[in-house]
Short mmCIF file of C-alpha atoms in Angstrom, two decimals:
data_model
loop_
_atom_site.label_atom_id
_atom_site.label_comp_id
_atom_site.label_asym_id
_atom_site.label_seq_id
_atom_site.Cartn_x
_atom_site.Cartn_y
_atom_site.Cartn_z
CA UNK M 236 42.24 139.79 107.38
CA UNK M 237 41.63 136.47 105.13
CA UNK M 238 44.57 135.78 103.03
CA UNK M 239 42.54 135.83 100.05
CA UNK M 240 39.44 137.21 99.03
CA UNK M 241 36.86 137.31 96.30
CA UNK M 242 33.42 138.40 95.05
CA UNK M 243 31.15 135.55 95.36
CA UNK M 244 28.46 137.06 93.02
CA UNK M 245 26.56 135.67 91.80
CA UNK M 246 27.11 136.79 87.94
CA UNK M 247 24.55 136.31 85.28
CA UNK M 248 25.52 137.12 82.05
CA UNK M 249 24.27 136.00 78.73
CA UNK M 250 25.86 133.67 76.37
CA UNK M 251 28.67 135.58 74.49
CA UNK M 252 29.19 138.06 77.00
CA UNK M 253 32.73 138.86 78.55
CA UNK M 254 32.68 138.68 82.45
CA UNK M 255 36.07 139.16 84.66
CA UNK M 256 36.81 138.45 88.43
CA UNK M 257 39.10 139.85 90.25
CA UNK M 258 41.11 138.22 93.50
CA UNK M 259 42.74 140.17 96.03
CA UNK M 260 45.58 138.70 98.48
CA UNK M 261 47.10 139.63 101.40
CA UNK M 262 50.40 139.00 101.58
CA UNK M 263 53.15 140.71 99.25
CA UNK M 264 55.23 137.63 99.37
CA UNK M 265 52.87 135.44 97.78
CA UNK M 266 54.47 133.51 94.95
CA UNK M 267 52.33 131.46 93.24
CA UNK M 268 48.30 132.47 91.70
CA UNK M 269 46.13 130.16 89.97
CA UNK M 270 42.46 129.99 89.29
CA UNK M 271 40.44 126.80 89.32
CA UNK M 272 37.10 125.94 88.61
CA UNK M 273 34.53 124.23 90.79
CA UNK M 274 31.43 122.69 89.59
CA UNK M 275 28.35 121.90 91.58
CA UNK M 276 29.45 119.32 94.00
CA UNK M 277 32.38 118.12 92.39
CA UNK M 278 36.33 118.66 92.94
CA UNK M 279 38.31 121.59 92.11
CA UNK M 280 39.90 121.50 88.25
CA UNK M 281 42.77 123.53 87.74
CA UNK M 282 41.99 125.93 84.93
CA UNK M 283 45.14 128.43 84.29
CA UNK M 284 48.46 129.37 86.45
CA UNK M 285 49.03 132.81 86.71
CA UNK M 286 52.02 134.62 85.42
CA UNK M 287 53.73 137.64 86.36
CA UNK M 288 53.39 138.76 82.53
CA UNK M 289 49.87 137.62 82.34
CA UNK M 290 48.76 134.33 80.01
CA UNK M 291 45.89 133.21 77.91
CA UNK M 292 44.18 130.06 77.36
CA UNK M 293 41.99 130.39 74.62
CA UNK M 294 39.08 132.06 75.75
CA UNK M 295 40.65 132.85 79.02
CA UNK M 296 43.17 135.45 80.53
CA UNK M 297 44.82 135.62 83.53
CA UNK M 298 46.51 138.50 84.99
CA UNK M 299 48.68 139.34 87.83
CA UNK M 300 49.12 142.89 89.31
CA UNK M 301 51.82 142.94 91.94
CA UNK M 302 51.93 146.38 93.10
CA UNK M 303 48.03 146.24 93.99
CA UNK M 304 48.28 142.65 95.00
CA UNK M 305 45.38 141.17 92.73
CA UNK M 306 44.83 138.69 90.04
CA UNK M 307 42.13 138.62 87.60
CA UNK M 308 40.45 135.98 84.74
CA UNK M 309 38.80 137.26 81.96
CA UNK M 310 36.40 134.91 79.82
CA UNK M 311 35.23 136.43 76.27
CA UNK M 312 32.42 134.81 74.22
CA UNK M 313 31.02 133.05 77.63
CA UNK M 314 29.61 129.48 76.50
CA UNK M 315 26.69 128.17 79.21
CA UNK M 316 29.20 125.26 79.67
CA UNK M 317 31.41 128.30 81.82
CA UNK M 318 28.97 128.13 84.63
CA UNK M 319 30.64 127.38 87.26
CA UNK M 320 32.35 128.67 90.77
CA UNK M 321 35.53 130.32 89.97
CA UNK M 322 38.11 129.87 92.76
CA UNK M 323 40.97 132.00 93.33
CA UNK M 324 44.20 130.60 94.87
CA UNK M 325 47.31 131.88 96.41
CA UNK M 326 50.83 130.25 97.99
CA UNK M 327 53.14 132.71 99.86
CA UNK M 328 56.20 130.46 98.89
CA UNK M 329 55.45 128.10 101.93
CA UNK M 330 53.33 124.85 102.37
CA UNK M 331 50.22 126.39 102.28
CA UNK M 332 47.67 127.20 99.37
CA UNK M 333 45.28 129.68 100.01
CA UNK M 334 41.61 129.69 98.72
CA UNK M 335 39.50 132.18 98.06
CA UNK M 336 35.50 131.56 98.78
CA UNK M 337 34.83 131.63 95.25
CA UNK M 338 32.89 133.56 92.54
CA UNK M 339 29.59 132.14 90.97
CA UNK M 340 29.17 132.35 87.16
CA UNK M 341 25.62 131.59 85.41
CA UNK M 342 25.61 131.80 81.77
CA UNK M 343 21.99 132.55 80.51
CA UNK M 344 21.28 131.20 77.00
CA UNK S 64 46.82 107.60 84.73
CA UNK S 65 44.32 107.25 88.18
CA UNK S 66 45.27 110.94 89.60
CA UNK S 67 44.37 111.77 93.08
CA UNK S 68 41.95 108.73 94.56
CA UNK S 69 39.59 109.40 97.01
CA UNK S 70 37.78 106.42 99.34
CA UNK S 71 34.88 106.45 100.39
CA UNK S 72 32.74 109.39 98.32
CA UNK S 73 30.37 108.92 100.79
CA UNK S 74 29.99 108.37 104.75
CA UNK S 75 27.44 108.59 107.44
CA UNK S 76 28.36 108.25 111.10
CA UNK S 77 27.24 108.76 114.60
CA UNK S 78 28.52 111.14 116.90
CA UNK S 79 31.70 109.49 118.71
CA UNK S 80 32.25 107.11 115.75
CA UNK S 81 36.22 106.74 113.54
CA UNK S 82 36.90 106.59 110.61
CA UNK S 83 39.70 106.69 107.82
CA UNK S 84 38.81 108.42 104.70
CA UNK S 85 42.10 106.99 101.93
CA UNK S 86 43.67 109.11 99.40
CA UNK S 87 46.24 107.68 97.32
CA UNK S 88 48.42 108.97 94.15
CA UNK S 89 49.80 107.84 91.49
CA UNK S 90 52.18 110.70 90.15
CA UNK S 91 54.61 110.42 92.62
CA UNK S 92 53.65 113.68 94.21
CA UNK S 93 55.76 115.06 97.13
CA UNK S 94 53.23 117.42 98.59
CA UNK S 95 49.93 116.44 99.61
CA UNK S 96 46.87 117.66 101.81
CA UNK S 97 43.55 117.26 102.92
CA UNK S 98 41.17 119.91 103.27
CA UNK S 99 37.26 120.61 103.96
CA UNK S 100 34.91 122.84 102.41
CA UNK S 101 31.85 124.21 103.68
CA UNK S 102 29.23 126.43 102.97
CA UNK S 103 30.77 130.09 102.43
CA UNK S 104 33.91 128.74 103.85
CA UNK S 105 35.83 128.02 100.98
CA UNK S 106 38.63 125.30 101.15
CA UNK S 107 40.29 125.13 104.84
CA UNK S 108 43.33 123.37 105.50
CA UNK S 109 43.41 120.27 107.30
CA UNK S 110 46.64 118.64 107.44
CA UNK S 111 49.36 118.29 104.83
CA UNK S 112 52.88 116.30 103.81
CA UNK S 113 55.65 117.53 102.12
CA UNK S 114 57.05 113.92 101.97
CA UNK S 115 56.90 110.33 103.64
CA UNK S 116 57.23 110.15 107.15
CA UNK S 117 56.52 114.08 107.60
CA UNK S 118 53.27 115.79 108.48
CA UNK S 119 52.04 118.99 109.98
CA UNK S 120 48.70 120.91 110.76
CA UNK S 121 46.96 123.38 108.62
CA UNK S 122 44.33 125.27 109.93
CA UNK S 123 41.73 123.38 111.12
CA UNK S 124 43.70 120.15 112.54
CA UNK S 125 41.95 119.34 115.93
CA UNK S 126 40.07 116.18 115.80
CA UNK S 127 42.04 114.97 112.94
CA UNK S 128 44.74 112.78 112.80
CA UNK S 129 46.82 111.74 109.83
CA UNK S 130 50.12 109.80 108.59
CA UNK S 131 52.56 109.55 105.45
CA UNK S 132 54.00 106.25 105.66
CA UNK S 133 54.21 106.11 102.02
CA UNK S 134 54.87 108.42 98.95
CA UNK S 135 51.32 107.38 97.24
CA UNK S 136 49.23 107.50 100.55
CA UNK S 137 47.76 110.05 102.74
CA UNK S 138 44.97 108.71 104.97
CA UNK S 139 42.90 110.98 107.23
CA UNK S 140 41.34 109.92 110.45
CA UNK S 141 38.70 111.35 112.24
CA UNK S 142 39.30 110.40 115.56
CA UNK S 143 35.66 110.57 117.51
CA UNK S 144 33.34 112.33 115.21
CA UNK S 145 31.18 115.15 115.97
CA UNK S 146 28.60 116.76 113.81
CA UNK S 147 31.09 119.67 112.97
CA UNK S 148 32.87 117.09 111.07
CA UNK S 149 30.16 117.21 108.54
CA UNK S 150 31.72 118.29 105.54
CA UNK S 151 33.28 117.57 101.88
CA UNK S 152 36.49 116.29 102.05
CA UNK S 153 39.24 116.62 99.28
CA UNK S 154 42.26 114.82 99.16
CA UNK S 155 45.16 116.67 97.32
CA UNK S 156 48.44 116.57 95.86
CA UNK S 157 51.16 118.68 94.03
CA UNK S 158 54.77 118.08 92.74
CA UNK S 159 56.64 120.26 94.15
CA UNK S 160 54.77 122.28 96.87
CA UNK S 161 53.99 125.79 96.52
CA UNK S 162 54.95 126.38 92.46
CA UNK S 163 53.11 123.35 91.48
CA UNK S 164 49.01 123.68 90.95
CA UNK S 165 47.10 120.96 93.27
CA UNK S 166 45.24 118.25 91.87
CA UNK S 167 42.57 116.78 93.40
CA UNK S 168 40.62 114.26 94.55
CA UNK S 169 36.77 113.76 94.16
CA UNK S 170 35.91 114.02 97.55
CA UNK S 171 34.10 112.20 100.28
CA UNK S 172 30.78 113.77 101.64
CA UNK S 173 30.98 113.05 105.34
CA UNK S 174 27.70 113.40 107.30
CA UNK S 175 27.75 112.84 111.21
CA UNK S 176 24.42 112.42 113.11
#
């Protein structure tokens, strides 16, 4: 079973729309959740930590439920500048970060 | 502030051919790590450092070598290339291991013929 594991879409929505993702991990002991972004051929950009009590970036939530061992970001009022691939990723506490595939986001004007 | 740096951004080689892609920092990182990322893949695990002078494998190590002589540096070598190899590379670093995000590097795009 992969440690961590998203929908890659793809999802289209329209300028101003709200559009979440959702991540799923493996392993309970997993300490540390963050979401980057990814544009077309370029590097990973961090975009938000995670909390246990959830935080909020502007447009952008985060959440973290333990008990079903899944993180989500939410993005209101979508801009075409969100398009992007949405990575999810996951530490257990050790040396290793864990990546999800990635989710595809194309705001349509 | 330079970040995570990332030589070359781009490579060609022949089958059987080495080379040593760089990665240096400048924020005095402990932790860093090189991964690839292909197609539907995602990011896989390379090798990574928790400090100088102490490596280990990730999960996709074998016909890569690499070596933390230094806090800033973090070189990769690929030891006889094969067209597996071809990839994008990133180069990347975090404070202190697992509660700090990664940061990283612009990556090399690595094609082997």
């Amino acid at each position: 079973r992969k440690e961590v594991e998203q929908d890659p879409g793809p999802f289209n929505v329209p300028e101003g729309a709200t559009v979440a993702f959702n991540c799923t991990y493996s392993n309970s002991a997993s300490q540390s959740f963050f979401w980057y972004r990814q544009d077309c051929r370029k590097e990973p950009k961090l975009l938000m930590s995670v909390y246990s009590s959830g935080n909020e970036d502007g447009r952008f939530t985060a959440q973290l439920n333990r008990a079903s061992q899944y993180i989500s970001l939410l993005i209101r009022d979508s801009k075409l500048s969100d398009s992007a691939t949405y990575l999810c990723v996951v530490n257990n506490g050790g040396n290793q970060f864990y990546f999800g595939t990635g989710t595809s986001l194309t705001v349509i004007p | 502030n330079a970040g995570v740096t990332q030589t070359p951004k781009f490579q060609v080689l022949k089958t059987g051919q080495s080379m040593t892609l760089q990665c240096a920092q400048d924020m005095n990182h402990e932790y860093m790590s090189w991964y690839r990322q292909d197609p539907g893949m995602g990011l896989r695990l390379i090798h990574y450092s928790v400090g100088a002078g102490i490596t280990d494998q990730g999960e996709v190590p074998n016909g890569y070598n690499v070596s933390r002589s230094t806090t800033e540096d973090f070189p990769l070598r690929l030891l006889s290339a094969a067209p597996s190899q071809t990839s994008v590379y990133f180069c990347a670093s975090s404070y202190r291991r697992y509660s700090s995000p990664l940061h990283f590097g612009n990556g090399t795009r690595l094609t082997v013929t």
